[in-house]
XYZ file of C-alpha atoms in Angstrom:
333
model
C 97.734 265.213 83.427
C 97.268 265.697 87.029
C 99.011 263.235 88.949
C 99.285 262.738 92.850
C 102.411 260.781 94.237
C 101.860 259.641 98.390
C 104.812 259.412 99.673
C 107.909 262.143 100.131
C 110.601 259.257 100.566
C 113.669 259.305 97.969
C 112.121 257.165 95.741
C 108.466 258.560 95.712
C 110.017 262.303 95.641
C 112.036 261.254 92.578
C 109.017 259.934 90.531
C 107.311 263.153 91.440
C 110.241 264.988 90.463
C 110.447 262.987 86.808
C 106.964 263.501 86.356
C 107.372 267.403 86.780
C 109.578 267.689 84.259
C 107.391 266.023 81.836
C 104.885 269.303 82.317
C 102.460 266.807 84.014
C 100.641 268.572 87.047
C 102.284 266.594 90.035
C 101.450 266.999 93.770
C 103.303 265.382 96.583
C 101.700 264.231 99.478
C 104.035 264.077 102.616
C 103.210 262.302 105.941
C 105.409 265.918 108.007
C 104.066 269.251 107.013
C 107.586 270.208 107.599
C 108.524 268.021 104.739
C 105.983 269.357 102.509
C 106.604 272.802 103.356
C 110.027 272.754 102.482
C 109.882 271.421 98.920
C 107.165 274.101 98.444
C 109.393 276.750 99.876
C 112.674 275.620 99.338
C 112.268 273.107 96.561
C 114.459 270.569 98.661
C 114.239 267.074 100.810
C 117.124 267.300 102.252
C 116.282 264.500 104.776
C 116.179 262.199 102.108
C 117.503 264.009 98.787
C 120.035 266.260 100.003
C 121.682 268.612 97.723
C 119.391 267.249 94.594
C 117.072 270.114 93.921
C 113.630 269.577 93.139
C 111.664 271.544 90.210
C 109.781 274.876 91.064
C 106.970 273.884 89.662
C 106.080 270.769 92.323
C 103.881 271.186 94.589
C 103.341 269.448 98.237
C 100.734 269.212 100.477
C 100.066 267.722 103.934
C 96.821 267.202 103.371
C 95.672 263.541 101.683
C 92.165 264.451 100.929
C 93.951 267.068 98.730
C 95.821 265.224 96.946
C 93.626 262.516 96.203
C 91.164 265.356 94.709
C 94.262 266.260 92.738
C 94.963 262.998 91.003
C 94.136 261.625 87.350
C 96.738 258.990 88.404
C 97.305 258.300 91.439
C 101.095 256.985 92.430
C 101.532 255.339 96.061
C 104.949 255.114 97.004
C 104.167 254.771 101.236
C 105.652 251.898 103.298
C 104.425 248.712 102.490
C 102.732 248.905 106.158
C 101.250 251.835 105.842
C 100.046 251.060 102.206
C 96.580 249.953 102.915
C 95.943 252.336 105.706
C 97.119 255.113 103.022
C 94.467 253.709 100.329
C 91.514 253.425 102.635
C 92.071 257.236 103.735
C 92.310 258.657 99.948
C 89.196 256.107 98.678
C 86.739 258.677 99.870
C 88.264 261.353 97.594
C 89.707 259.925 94.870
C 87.851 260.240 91.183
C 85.867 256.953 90.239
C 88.349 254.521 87.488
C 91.611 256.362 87.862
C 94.420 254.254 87.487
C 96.777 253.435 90.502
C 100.422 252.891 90.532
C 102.247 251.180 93.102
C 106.023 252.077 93.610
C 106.137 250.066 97.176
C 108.602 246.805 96.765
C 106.926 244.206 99.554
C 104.447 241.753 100.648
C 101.719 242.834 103.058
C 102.705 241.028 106.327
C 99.615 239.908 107.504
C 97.496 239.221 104.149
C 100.719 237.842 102.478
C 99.261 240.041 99.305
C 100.837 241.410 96.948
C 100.831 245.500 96.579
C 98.834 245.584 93.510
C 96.346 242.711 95.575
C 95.947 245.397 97.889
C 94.272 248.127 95.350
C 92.338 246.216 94.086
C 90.792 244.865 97.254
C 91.014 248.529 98.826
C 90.200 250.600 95.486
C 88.000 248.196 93.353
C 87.232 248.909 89.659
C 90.740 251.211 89.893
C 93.074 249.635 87.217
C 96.327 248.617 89.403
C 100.170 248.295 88.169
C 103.580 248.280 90.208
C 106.344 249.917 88.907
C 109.443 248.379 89.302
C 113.190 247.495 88.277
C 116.608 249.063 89.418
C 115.961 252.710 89.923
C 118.035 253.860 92.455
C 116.804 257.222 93.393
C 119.694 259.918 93.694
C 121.287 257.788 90.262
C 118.070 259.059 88.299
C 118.078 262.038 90.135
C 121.915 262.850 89.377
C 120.505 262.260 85.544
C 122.029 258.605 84.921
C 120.232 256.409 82.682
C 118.284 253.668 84.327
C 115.510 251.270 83.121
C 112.323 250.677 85.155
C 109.086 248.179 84.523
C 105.290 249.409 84.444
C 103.298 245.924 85.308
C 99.666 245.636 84.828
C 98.069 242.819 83.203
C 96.305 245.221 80.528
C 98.727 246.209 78.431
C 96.949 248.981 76.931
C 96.430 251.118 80.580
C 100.169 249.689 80.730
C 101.139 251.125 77.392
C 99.156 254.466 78.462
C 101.186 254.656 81.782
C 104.330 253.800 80.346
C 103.615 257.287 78.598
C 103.026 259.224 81.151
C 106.667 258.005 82.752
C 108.908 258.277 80.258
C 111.525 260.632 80.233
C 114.588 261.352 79.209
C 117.329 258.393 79.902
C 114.751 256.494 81.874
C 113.912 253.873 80.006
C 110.201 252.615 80.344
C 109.131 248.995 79.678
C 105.884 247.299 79.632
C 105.354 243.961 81.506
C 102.189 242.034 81.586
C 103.059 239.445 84.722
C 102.749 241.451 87.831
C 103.354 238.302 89.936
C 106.844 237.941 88.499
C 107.522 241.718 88.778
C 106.016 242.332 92.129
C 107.867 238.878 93.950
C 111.282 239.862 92.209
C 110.963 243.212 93.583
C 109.813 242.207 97.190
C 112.132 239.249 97.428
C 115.310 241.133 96.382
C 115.274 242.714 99.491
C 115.711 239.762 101.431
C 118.971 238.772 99.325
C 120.014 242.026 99.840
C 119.869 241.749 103.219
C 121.984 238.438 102.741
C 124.804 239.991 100.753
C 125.440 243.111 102.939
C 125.649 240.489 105.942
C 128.291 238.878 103.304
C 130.241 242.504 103.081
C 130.405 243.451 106.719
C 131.544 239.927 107.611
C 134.153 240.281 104.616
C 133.602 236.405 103.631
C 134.643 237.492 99.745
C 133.381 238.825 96.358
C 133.032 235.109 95.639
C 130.434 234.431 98.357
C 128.173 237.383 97.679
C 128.044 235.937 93.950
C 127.067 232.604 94.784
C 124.071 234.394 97.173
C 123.262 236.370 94.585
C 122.783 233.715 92.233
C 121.440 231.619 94.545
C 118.799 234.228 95.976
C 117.776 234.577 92.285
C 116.997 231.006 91.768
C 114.893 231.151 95.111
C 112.780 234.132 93.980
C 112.393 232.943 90.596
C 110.672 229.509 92.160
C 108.689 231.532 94.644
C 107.687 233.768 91.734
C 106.633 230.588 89.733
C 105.328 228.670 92.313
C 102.517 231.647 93.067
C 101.855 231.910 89.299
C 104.447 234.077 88.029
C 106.724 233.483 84.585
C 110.281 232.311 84.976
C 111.581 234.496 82.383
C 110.750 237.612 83.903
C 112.754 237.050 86.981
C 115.798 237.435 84.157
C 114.938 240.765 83.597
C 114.851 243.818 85.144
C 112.749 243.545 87.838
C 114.062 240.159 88.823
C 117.765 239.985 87.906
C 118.331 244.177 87.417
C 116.899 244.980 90.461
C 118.532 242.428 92.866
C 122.136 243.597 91.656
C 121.437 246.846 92.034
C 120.033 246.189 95.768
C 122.980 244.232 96.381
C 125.831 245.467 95.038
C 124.816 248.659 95.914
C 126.291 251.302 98.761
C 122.766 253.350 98.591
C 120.823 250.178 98.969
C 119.098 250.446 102.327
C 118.491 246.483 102.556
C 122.435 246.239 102.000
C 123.076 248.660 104.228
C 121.253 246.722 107.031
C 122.314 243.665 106.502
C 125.750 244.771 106.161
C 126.094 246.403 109.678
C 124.343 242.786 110.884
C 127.955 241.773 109.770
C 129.596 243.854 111.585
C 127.766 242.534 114.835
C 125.490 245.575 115.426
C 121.851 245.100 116.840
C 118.549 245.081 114.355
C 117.004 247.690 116.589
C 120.018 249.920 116.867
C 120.480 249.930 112.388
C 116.939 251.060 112.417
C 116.535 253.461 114.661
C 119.738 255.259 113.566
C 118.635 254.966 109.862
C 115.274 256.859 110.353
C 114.096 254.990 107.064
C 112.096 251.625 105.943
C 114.096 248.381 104.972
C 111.441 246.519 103.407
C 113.368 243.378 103.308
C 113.385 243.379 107.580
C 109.756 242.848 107.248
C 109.055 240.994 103.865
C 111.005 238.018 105.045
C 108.532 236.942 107.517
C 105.947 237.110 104.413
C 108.189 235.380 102.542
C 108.594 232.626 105.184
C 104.884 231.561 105.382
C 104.446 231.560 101.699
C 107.486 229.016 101.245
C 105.827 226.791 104.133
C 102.355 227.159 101.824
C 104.074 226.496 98.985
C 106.229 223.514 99.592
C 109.640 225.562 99.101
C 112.825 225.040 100.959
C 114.470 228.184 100.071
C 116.919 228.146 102.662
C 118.964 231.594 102.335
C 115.327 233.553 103.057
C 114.582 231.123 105.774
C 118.354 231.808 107.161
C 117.847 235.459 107.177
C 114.712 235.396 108.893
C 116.380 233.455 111.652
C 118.864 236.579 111.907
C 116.144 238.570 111.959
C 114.067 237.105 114.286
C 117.173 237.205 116.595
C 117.364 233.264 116.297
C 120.750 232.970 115.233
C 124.009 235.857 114.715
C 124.655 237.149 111.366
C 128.071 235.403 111.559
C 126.672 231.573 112.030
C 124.271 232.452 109.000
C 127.154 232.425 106.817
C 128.718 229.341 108.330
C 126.294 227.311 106.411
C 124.302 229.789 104.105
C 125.282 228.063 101.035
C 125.974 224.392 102.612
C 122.706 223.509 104.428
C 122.357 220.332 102.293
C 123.810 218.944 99.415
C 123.884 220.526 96.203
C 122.171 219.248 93.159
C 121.552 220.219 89.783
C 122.095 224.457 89.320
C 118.192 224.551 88.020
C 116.909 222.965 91.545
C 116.078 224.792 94.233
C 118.197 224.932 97.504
């Protein structure tokens, strides 16, 4: 199959890379023609996969009108802030009914939509799934064994996908609520966020696990509340993917909120990291669909008042987990 992958970040390189080796016909499409050069040349990222070498036989291009041309699937692993942007450019090139796969974890800021609400407002009659779970990219890369989610609410294009990914010691599972999968995997971010505050404040093991547990219990009845299912927020793209994010070092989300801890500026952890934390901007999404929704959910609100400058890192954890009373484990709060 001839497959295009957008995006030549870690994660989107790594799917490309995975889908090589299965003898499918994968391009890359990279935003830098330096980028795209150099895994054609040099079969390397090094600005974002350093010393993990890349098969010989994928191929990168600059150019997006080429690789939507290219694609029998098409896999969009940009920014969630570029995402739509991204889709409207390829539309005019891209074959008619070819599935699209979204690898982007995050709510579209201004739309509050979901990634897979996006294709199919963008890309209409284009079956849409997000793929999803704990994949950390240089683990998979390094040849670990991970487990990852393909969610589409047809199960047989989800079946057919689930196919096409499968490799190796990455497990491949089939989901058929994309709400649940898609929330978890935005949302997760924002707790991540939370518990790398909790490690570069060094409040204790104990803390992070009640935030943890906590932030899982606020996705799960955001998740619900917009029409998701409970259980799947105990699985891996609830549950699996927030430890992961959380716990750990390679987490970007962690990594941000972490040197928040440590009393450093927003602007300053971004610019030095050269790379998207999805969580910075999902928790504003997040925000406004708790206020539609009725929802306190009080360690996402907290965060976005570090975010938004409101309060230090350091009071956030002076009541994170005591802003009111606490009631019965299954309530919210």
């Amino acid at each position: 199959m001839r497959i295009a992958v957008l995006g030549a970040g870690s994660w989107g390189t790594t799917v490309a890379s995975i889908l090589t080796r299965r003898d499918h016909e994968s391009l890359i499409w990279a935003r830098n023609p330096a980028t795209a050069e150099e895994i054609n040349a040099k079969h390397s990222n090094g600005r974002y996969l350093d010393g993990f070498p890349l098969p010989s036989r994928l191929r990168a291009t600059s150019d997006l009108a080429e690789a939507a041309a290219h694609a029998e699937l098409l896999v969009v692993g940009v920014p969630t802030g570029a995402f739509r942007t991204t889709l409207e450019q390829v539309r005019p090139d891209l074959h008619p009914w070819i599935p699209v796969v979204s690898l982007s974890k995050g709510l579209e800021r201004d739309s509050l939509l979901r990634m897979t609400e996006v294709i199919k407002e963008v890309l209409p009659g284009h079956p849409a799934a997000a793929l999803t779970g704990p994949n950390l990219a240089k683990e998979i890369m390094a040849g670990m064994a991970a487990a990852t989610v393909i969610a589409t609410e047809d199960l047989t294009v989800a079946t057919a996908i689930q196919q096409v990914f499968r490799r190796g010691l990455l497990r491949v599972y089939t989901n058929h609520d994309v709400i649940g999968c898609e929330v978890g995997g935005a949302l997760k971010n924002v707790v991540a966020i939370a518990t790398g505050i909790a490690q570069g404040l060094g409040v204790g093991d104990n803390t992070r696990a009640g935030v943890i547990s906590r932030g899982l219990a606020e996705l799960t009845t955001l998740a619900v509340a917009m029409g998701g299912e409970p259980h799947t927020l105990a699985g891996l793209a609830g549950m699996g993917d927030l430890v992961a994010t959380c716990i750990s070092p390679q987490s970007r989300n962690r990594h941000v909120g972490e040197q928040l801890g440590r009393g450093r500026r927003l602007d300053d952890i971004l610019a030095e990291m050269g790379q998207v934390a999805e969580g910075v901007k999902t928790v504003h999404a997040a925000v406004r669909l708790a206020d539609q929704h009725g929802l306190a959910m009080p360690i996402t609100r907290t965060i976005h008042r570090v975010i938004t400058g409101d309060i230090t890192a350091e009071r956030a954890y002076d009541g994170l987990l005591s802003t009111h009373p606490a009631g019965h484990e299954s309530e919210p709060g």
